[in-house]
Amino acid sequence: MEAPPVDRLFHVRRLPNDGFLLLLLLLYCPVGLCLLVLRVFIGVHVFLVSCALPDSLFRRFIVRVMCSLLGMFVRQNDPRLRDRSVKVFVCNHTTHFDHNIINLLFSCNTPMLNGVPGFLCWARGFMELGTAWSRAELLEHLKQYVSQEGSLPLLLFPEEEATNGRVGLLKFSSWPFSIQDDVQPVAMHVQRPFVATSLADSSFLTELLWTLFVPFTVYQVRWLPTMSKQDGEYGEELAVRAQELLALELGIVSTHFTSADKAEYLKRLRHIPPETSSTVHNRSMGARPRVPAGVTGLGLFPQEDARLPGMAQQVREVLPQVPLDVIKRDLAKTDCVDTTIANLLEGTISFTAEDATSGGLAQPTMSATDVKRSSYTTAHTSKPNAKTFARSPTARHLSLQERKDALYDYARSRYLQKYGPPSSEKHE
């Protein structure tokens, strides 16, 4: 199955697109606000009870019942399928509360990889490591932990970042599969009405308030068969097998995207205007942007139309081999010079390159320094770009570096054109 684009792996919009669901959510809001206030008080008691009672089957039963009052319902396929001899469990990552949900079913520990140890770490149910660990030190520490007699099993999330759990899994890191030879995968599926289960860049507190606001959230946990390392098999190979098994169980695909790809996607998303990001998201889902008939060319947006040639000129200075109509067409969608340049450099827009010296926009008068810098930019960005998002992290890094170099050269040439060389260069 073909891997989906990276933006489909995450929710960036909380509210539904369907008008009927939005109407239902609006009618539900008074009830949801009352539930939120009531559940905040119940949640405080849940926290106090979980702290006061010792870890036991009775404590987990009481806390699970109280969590049902908070609208968090937990189901599992068959408790007997959990292998009690296994010390390492791996699960797909969907929400901020995945480790808490698994903890309601059996006692386990999840180390906090990204965060500061302290009260908040302990209150959220993470295992405190005490100091900042490198990956090698963390692996060695966890190996010593599971080798101790009577230690609780480890629950790890190889994706290292949460997804929407609907389309695909991030690439599994290999270090959780290097702790022990036996690992049991756990598949988790989350459902709730009205709103998305979690957003890509939301905080723990925001997700908690939305969880208390909605009528219910159902967590379905399924225990999968234990996986063991084969003769001569490394942790990387076991991670690939576990990822494929979990993806097959959840009915989604396993991708080569990593947590670094999610960080890069969120960084790009923050630099795109809200209306543009919504348009890009709809286009990636296969939806066409709705344009009323007769709007184009009628002068309904005279200010944007007047800016378009100037913006196209800026893009053409960086990428002179791109046809002018291609640049204007993308600028009409993005309304952002940097976004259009990024789209062209990354190959998301197909076009036939043309000679920069023939036709198109007239090149502005430049000094000798500007001409030299512009020639370097043209030669640097005239390399063919991949037409699809590269699967190799190295290829993606090279594409990003090329884009950064092109944008840097463009900014420098514009600065020199407007302000001239620095004073030190003038004296020379």
Coordinates of C-alpha atoms in Angstrom, one line a residue:
M1 CA 0.0 0.0 0.0
E2 CA 1.3 3.5 -0.9
A3 CA 2.5 5.6 2.0
P4 CA 0.2 8.6 2.7
P5 CA 1.6 12.2 2.9
V6 CA 2.9 13.2 6.2
D7 CA 0.1 15.7 6.9
R8 CA -2.5 13.0 6.9
L9 CA -0.9 11.3 9.9
F10 CA -1.9 14.2 12.3
H11 CA -5.0 16.2 13.2
V12 CA -4.5 20.0 12.8
R13 CA -8.2 20.9 13.1
R14 CA -10.2 20.2 16.3
L15 CA -13.7 20.9 15.0
P16 CA -15.4 18.8 12.3
N17 CA -15.9 20.0 8.8
D18 CA -19.4 18.7 8.5
G19 CA -22.0 21.4 9.2
F20 CA -24.5 19.0 10.8
L21 CA -21.9 17.8 13.3
L22 CA -21.0 21.4 14.0
L23 CA -24.6 22.1 14.8
L24 CA -24.8 19.2 17.1
L25 CA -21.6 20.3 18.9
L26 CA -23.1 23.8 19.3
L27 CA -26.2 22.4 20.9
Y28 CA -24.1 20.1 23.1
C29 CA -21.9 23.0 24.4
P30 CA -24.0 23.9 27.5
V31 CA -24.1 20.3 28.5
G32 CA -20.4 19.9 27.8
L33 CA -19.4 22.9 29.9
C34 CA -21.5 21.5 32.9
L35 CA -19.8 18.1 32.5
L36 CA -16.4 19.8 32.3
V37 CA -16.9 21.7 35.6
L38 CA -18.3 18.6 37.3
R39 CA -15.5 16.3 36.0
V40 CA -12.8 18.6 37.2
F41 CA -13.9 18.0 40.8
I42 CA -14.2 14.3 40.1
G43 CA -10.8 14.3 38.5
V44 CA -9.2 15.8 41.6
H45 CA -10.7 12.9 43.7
V46 CA -9.4 10.4 41.1
F47 CA -5.9 11.8 41.5
L48 CA -6.1 11.7 45.3
V49 CA -7.4 8.1 45.3
S50 CA -4.7 6.9 42.9
C51 CA -2.0 8.5 45.1
A52 CA -3.5 7.2 48.4
L53 CA -4.1 3.6 47.5
P54 CA -1.2 1.2 47.0
D55 CA -0.7 -0.4 43.6
S56 CA -3.0 -3.4 43.4
L57 CA -5.9 -4.9 41.5
F58 CA -8.4 -3.2 43.8
R59 CA -6.8 0.2 43.2
R60 CA -6.9 -0.2 39.4
F61 CA -10.5 -1.3 39.6
I62 CA -11.6 1.8 41.7
V63 CA -9.6 4.2 39.5
R64 CA -11.0 2.6 36.3
V65 CA -14.6 3.1 37.6
M66 CA -13.9 6.7 38.5
C67 CA -12.4 7.3 35.1
S68 CA -15.6 6.1 33.6
L69 CA -17.3 9.0 35.3
L70 CA -14.8 11.3 33.6
G71 CA -15.9 9.8 30.2
M72 CA -12.9 7.6 29.7
F73 CA -14.0 4.1 28.9
V74 CA -11.4 1.3 28.6
R75 CA -12.0 -2.0 26.8
Q76 CA -9.6 -4.9 26.1
N77 CA -10.1 -7.9 23.9
D78 CA -9.0 -10.6 26.3
P79 CA -6.8 -10.1 29.5
R80 CA -5.5 -13.7 29.2
L81 CA -3.7 -12.7 26.0
R82 CA -1.2 -10.5 27.9
D83 CA 2.0 -12.4 28.4
R84 CA 3.0 -12.0 32.1
S85 CA 6.5 -13.2 31.5
V86 CA 7.3 -10.3 29.1
K87 CA 9.0 -7.2 30.6
V88 CA 8.7 -4.9 27.6
F89 CA 5.4 -3.8 25.9
V90 CA 5.3 -1.5 22.8
C91 CA 2.2 0.4 21.8
N92 CA 1.2 2.9 19.1
H93 CA 1.0 6.5 20.3
T94 CA -2.3 8.4 19.9
T95 CA -3.0 10.6 22.9
H96 CA -1.3 12.1 25.9
F97 CA -3.0 9.5 28.1
D98 CA -2.1 6.2 26.4
H99 CA 0.2 5.1 29.3
N100 CA -2.4 6.0 31.9
I101 CA -5.0 3.9 30.0
I102 CA -2.7 0.9 29.9
N103 CA -1.9 1.4 33.5
L104 CA -5.6 0.9 34.4
L105 CA -5.3 -2.7 32.9
F106 CA -2.0 -3.7 34.5
S107 CA 0.8 -2.1 36.4
C108 CA 3.6 -0.8 34.2
N109 CA 6.1 2.0 34.0
T110 CA 6.7 4.4 31.1
P111 CA 9.8 6.6 31.2
M112 CA 9.4 10.3 30.3
L113 CA 11.8 10.9 27.4
N114 CA 11.0 14.6 26.7
G115 CA 10.4 16.5 29.8
V116 CA 11.7 17.7 33.1
P117 CA 11.6 15.3 36.1
G118 CA 9.6 16.6 39.0
F119 CA 6.1 16.7 40.3
L120 CA 4.4 17.1 37.0
C121 CA 6.2 14.1 35.6
W122 CA 5.2 12.0 38.6
A123 CA 1.6 13.3 38.6
R124 CA 1.1 12.3 35.0
G125 CA 2.2 8.7 35.8
F126 CA 5.6 8.7 34.2
M127 CA 8.7 7.0 35.6
E128 CA 11.3 9.6 36.6
L129 CA 14.8 9.0 35.3
G130 CA 16.3 11.7 37.4
T131 CA 18.8 13.1 34.9
A132 CA 19.1 13.8 31.2
W133 CA 20.1 10.6 29.5
S134 CA 21.7 10.0 26.2
R135 CA 20.1 7.3 24.1
A136 CA 22.9 4.8 25.0
E137 CA 22.7 5.6 28.7
L138 CA 18.9 5.3 28.6
L139 CA 19.1 1.9 27.0
E140 CA 21.7 0.7 29.5
H141 CA 19.6 2.0 32.4
L142 CA 16.4 0.3 31.2
K143 CA 18.3 -3.0 30.7
Q144 CA 19.4 -2.9 34.3
Y145 CA 15.9 -2.0 35.4
V146 CA 14.2 -4.9 33.7
S147 CA 16.8 -7.3 34.9
Q148 CA 16.0 -6.5 38.6
E149 CA 13.7 -9.0 40.2
G150 CA 10.2 -7.7 40.9
S151 CA 10.5 -4.7 38.6
L152 CA 7.3 -3.6 36.8
P153 CA 7.1 -4.1 33.0
L154 CA 8.0 -1.3 30.7
L155 CA 5.4 0.3 28.4
L156 CA 7.2 2.1 25.5
F157 CA 6.0 4.0 22.5
P158 CA 8.5 3.4 19.6
E159 CA 6.9 6.2 17.5
E160 CA 8.0 8.7 20.1
E161 CA 5.3 11.1 18.9
A162 CA 1.6 10.8 18.8
T163 CA -0.4 10.5 15.5
N164 CA -4.1 10.5 14.8
G165 CA -4.1 6.7 14.6
R166 CA -6.3 6.7 11.5
V167 CA -3.9 6.6 8.6
G168 CA -0.4 5.3 9.4
L169 CA 2.3 4.7 12.0
L170 CA 5.5 6.6 12.3
K171 CA 8.7 4.6 11.9
F172 CA 9.5 2.7 15.1
S173 CA 12.7 3.5 16.9
S174 CA 14.9 0.5 17.4
W175 CA 16.1 1.1 20.9
P176 CA 12.9 -0.2 22.7
F177 CA 13.5 -3.6 20.9
S178 CA 17.1 -3.8 22.1
I179 CA 16.2 -4.0 25.8
Q180 CA 15.1 -7.6 25.8
D181 CA 14.7 -10.3 23.2
D182 CA 10.9 -10.7 23.9
V183 CA 8.5 -7.9 23.2
Q184 CA 4.6 -7.9 23.2
P185 CA 2.9 -5.3 21.0
V186 CA -0.3 -3.6 22.1
A187 CA -2.7 -2.0 19.7
M188 CA -4.8 1.0 20.9
H189 CA -7.7 2.5 19.0
V190 CA -9.3 5.7 20.3
Q191 CA -12.8 7.0 19.4
R192 CA -14.8 10.1 20.5
P193 CA -17.7 12.0 19.1
F194 CA -17.7 15.6 17.6
V195 CA -14.0 16.5 17.9
A196 CA -10.6 15.0 17.0
T197 CA -9.0 12.8 19.6
S198 CA -5.8 14.9 19.7
L199 CA -4.1 17.7 17.7
A200 CA -0.5 17.5 16.5
D201 CA 0.7 20.5 18.5
S202 CA -1.7 20.5 21.5
S203 CA -0.6 20.4 25.1
F204 CA -1.4 18.0 27.8
L205 CA -3.7 20.4 29.6
T206 CA -5.6 21.3 26.5
E207 CA -6.2 17.6 25.7
L208 CA -7.3 17.0 29.2
L209 CA -9.9 19.7 29.1
W210 CA -11.3 18.5 25.8
T211 CA -11.5 14.9 27.2
L212 CA -13.5 16.2 30.1
F213 CA -15.7 18.3 27.8
V214 CA -16.8 15.6 25.3
P215 CA -19.5 13.1 26.4
F216 CA -17.1 10.1 26.3
T217 CA -13.9 8.7 24.8
V218 CA -13.5 5.0 24.2
Y219 CA -10.0 3.4 24.3
Q220 CA -9.9 -0.1 22.7
V221 CA -6.8 -2.1 23.7
R222 CA -5.9 -5.3 21.9
W223 CA -3.1 -7.6 23.0
L224 CA -1.0 -9.1 20.2
P225 CA 1.2 -12.2 20.2
T226 CA 4.6 -11.9 21.8
M227 CA 7.4 -11.3 19.3
S228 CA 10.9 -12.7 19.9
K229 CA 14.2 -11.9 18.2
Q230 CA 15.2 -14.6 15.6
D231 CA 18.7 -15.9 15.3
G232 CA 21.0 -13.1 14.0
E233 CA 18.2 -10.5 14.1
Y234 CA 18.9 -7.0 15.4
G235 CA 16.6 -4.6 17.1
E236 CA 16.0 -2.6 13.9
E237 CA 14.6 -5.7 12.1
L238 CA 12.4 -6.6 15.1
A239 CA 11.1 -3.0 15.1
V240 CA 10.1 -3.3 11.5
R241 CA 8.2 -6.5 12.1
A242 CA 6.4 -5.1 15.1
Q243 CA 5.4 -2.0 13.2
E244 CA 4.0 -4.1 10.3
L245 CA 2.1 -6.2 12.8
L246 CA 0.6 -3.2 14.6
A247 CA -0.3 -1.5 11.3
L248 CA -2.1 -4.7 10.1
E249 CA -4.0 -5.0 13.3
L250 CA -5.1 -1.3 13.2
G251 CA -6.0 -1.4 9.5
I252 CA -3.5 1.4 8.7
V253 CA -0.1 1.5 7.0
S254 CA 3.4 1.7 8.3
T255 CA 5.4 4.7 7.0
H256 CA 9.0 5.8 7.0
F257 CA 8.2 9.1 8.6
T258 CA 9.8 9.8 11.9
S259 CA 9.3 12.1 14.9
A260 CA 11.7 14.6 13.2
D261 CA 9.4 14.7 10.2
K262 CA 6.5 15.6 12.4
A263 CA 8.6 18.4 14.0
E264 CA 9.5 19.7 10.5
Y265 CA 5.8 19.5 9.4
L266 CA 4.7 21.5 12.4
K267 CA 7.4 24.1 11.8
R268 CA 6.2 24.6 8.2
L269 CA 2.6 24.7 9.3
R270 CA 3.2 27.6 11.7
H271 CA 4.6 29.6 8.8
I272 CA 1.5 29.1 6.6
P273 CA -1.6 31.4 7.1
P274 CA -4.6 29.6 8.6
E275 CA -6.7 29.9 5.4
T276 CA -3.7 28.5 3.3
S277 CA -3.1 25.6 5.7
S278 CA -6.8 24.7 5.6
T279 CA -6.6 24.8 1.8
V280 CA -3.5 22.6 1.7
H281 CA -5.0 20.2 4.1
N282 CA -8.2 19.8 2.1
R283 CA -6.2 19.3 -1.1
S284 CA -4.1 16.6 0.5
M285 CA -7.3 14.8 1.5
G286 CA -8.5 14.8 -2.1
A287 CA -10.9 17.7 -1.8
R288 CA -10.9 20.5 -4.4
P289 CA -11.0 24.1 -3.1
R290 CA -14.4 25.6 -3.8
V291 CA -14.3 28.8 -5.9
P292 CA -17.6 30.5 -6.8
A293 CA -18.2 30.7 -10.5
G294 CA -17.2 34.0 -12.0
V295 CA -15.1 35.2 -9.1
T296 CA -11.8 34.9 -10.9
G297 CA -10.9 38.1 -12.8
L298 CA -13.8 40.2 -11.5
G299 CA -11.7 42.3 -9.3
L300 CA -13.3 41.2 -6.0
F301 CA -9.8 41.2 -4.5
P302 CA -8.1 44.1 -6.1
Q303 CA -5.4 44.5 -3.5
E304 CA -4.2 40.9 -3.7
D305 CA -4.3 41.0 -7.6
A306 CA -2.1 44.1 -7.5
R307 CA 0.4 42.4 -5.3
L308 CA 0.6 39.3 -7.4
P309 CA 3.0 40.5 -10.1
G310 CA 5.4 41.9 -7.5
M311 CA 5.3 38.6 -5.5
A312 CA 5.8 36.6 -8.8
Q313 CA 8.8 38.9 -9.5
Q314 CA 10.4 37.9 -6.2
V315 CA 9.9 34.2 -6.8
R316 CA 11.2 34.6 -10.3
E317 CA 14.4 36.2 -9.0
V318 CA 15.1 33.1 -7.0
L319 CA 13.9 30.5 -9.5
P320 CA 14.2 32.0 -13.0
Q321 CA 13.7 28.7 -14.8
V322 CA 10.1 28.3 -13.5
P323 CA 7.4 29.5 -15.9
L324 CA 5.6 32.7 -14.8
D325 CA 2.1 31.2 -15.1
V326 CA 3.1 28.4 -12.7
I327 CA 4.4 30.9 -10.2
K328 CA 1.3 33.0 -10.3
R329 CA -1.0 30.0 -10.1
D330 CA 0.6 28.8 -6.9
L331 CA 0.8 32.3 -5.4
A332 CA -2.9 32.7 -6.0
K333 CA -3.3 29.7 -3.6
T334 CA -0.7 30.4 -1.0
D335 CA -0.4 34.2 -1.1
C336 CA 3.1 33.7 0.3
V337 CA 6.4 34.0 -1.5
D338 CA 8.3 31.7 0.9
T339 CA 5.6 29.0 0.7
T340 CA 5.6 29.1 -3.1
I341 CA 9.4 28.9 -3.3
A342 CA 9.3 26.0 -0.9
N343 CA 6.7 24.2 -3.0
L344 CA 8.7 24.6 -6.1
L345 CA 12.0 23.5 -4.5
E346 CA 10.4 20.4 -3.0
G347 CA 8.9 19.4 -6.2
T348 CA 5.3 19.4 -5.1
I349 CA 4.4 21.5 -8.2
S350 CA 5.2 20.0 -11.6
F351 CA 6.4 22.3 -14.4
T352 CA 8.6 22.4 -17.5
A353 CA 11.7 24.4 -16.9
E354 CA 12.4 27.2 -19.4
D355 CA 15.4 29.3 -20.3
A356 CA 15.7 32.1 -17.8
T357 CA 17.0 34.5 -20.4
S358 CA 14.0 34.1 -22.8
G359 CA 10.6 35.6 -22.0
G360 CA 9.2 36.0 -18.6
L361 CA 9.8 38.8 -16.2
A362 CA 12.5 41.3 -16.9
Q363 CA 15.4 41.0 -14.5
P364 CA 16.1 44.1 -12.4
T365 CA 19.3 46.0 -12.6
M366 CA 21.9 44.6 -10.3
S367 CA 25.4 45.5 -9.1
A368 CA 28.3 43.2 -9.7
T369 CA 27.9 41.6 -6.3
D370 CA 24.2 41.0 -7.0
V371 CA 24.8 39.4 -10.3
K372 CA 27.4 37.1 -8.8
R373 CA 25.0 36.1 -6.0
S374 CA 22.1 35.7 -8.4
S375 CA 24.1 33.5 -10.7
Y376 CA 25.0 31.3 -7.7
T377 CA 21.4 31.1 -6.7
T378 CA 20.2 30.2 -10.2
A379 CA 22.9 27.5 -10.5
H380 CA 22.1 26.1 -7.1
T381 CA 18.4 25.9 -7.5
S382 CA 18.4 24.6 -11.1
K383 CA 19.0 21.1 -9.9
P384 CA 16.1 18.7 -10.6
N385 CA 13.9 18.1 -7.5
A386 CA 12.1 15.0 -6.6
K387 CA 8.4 15.0 -7.6
T388 CA 7.4 13.2 -4.4
F389 CA 8.3 13.5 -0.7
A390 CA 11.6 11.6 -0.4
R391 CA 11.5 8.5 1.8
S392 CA 15.1 8.7 2.7
P393 CA 15.9 11.0 5.7
T394 CA 19.2 11.9 3.9
A395 CA 17.3 13.0 0.7
R396 CA 14.9 15.0 2.8
H397 CA 17.7 16.7 4.6
L398 CA 19.4 17.6 1.3
S399 CA 16.2 19.0 -0.1
L400 CA 15.8 21.1 3.1
Q401 CA 19.4 22.3 2.9
E402 CA 19.0 23.3 -0.7
R403 CA 15.8 25.3 0.1
K404 CA 17.6 27.0 3.0
D405 CA 20.6 27.9 0.8
A406 CA 18.3 29.3 -1.9
L407 CA 16.3 31.4 0.6
Y408 CA 19.5 32.7 2.2
D409 CA 20.9 33.7 -1.2
Y410 CA 17.7 35.4 -2.2
A411 CA 17.5 37.4 1.1
R412 CA 21.1 38.5 0.7
S413 CA 20.7 39.6 -2.9
R414 CA 17.6 41.6 -2.0
Y415 CA 19.4 43.2 0.9
L416 CA 22.4 44.2 -1.2
Q417 CA 20.1 45.5 -3.9
K418 CA 18.2 47.7 -1.5
Y419 CA 21.0 48.8 0.9
G420 CA 24.2 48.1 -0.9
P421 CA 27.2 46.3 0.5
P422 CA 28.2 46.7 4.2
S423 CA 30.4 49.7 5.1
S424 CA 33.5 47.4 5.5
E425 CA 33.1 46.3 1.8
K426 CA 32.6 49.9 0.7
H427 CA 35.9 51.1 2.2
E428 CA 37.7 48.2 0.6

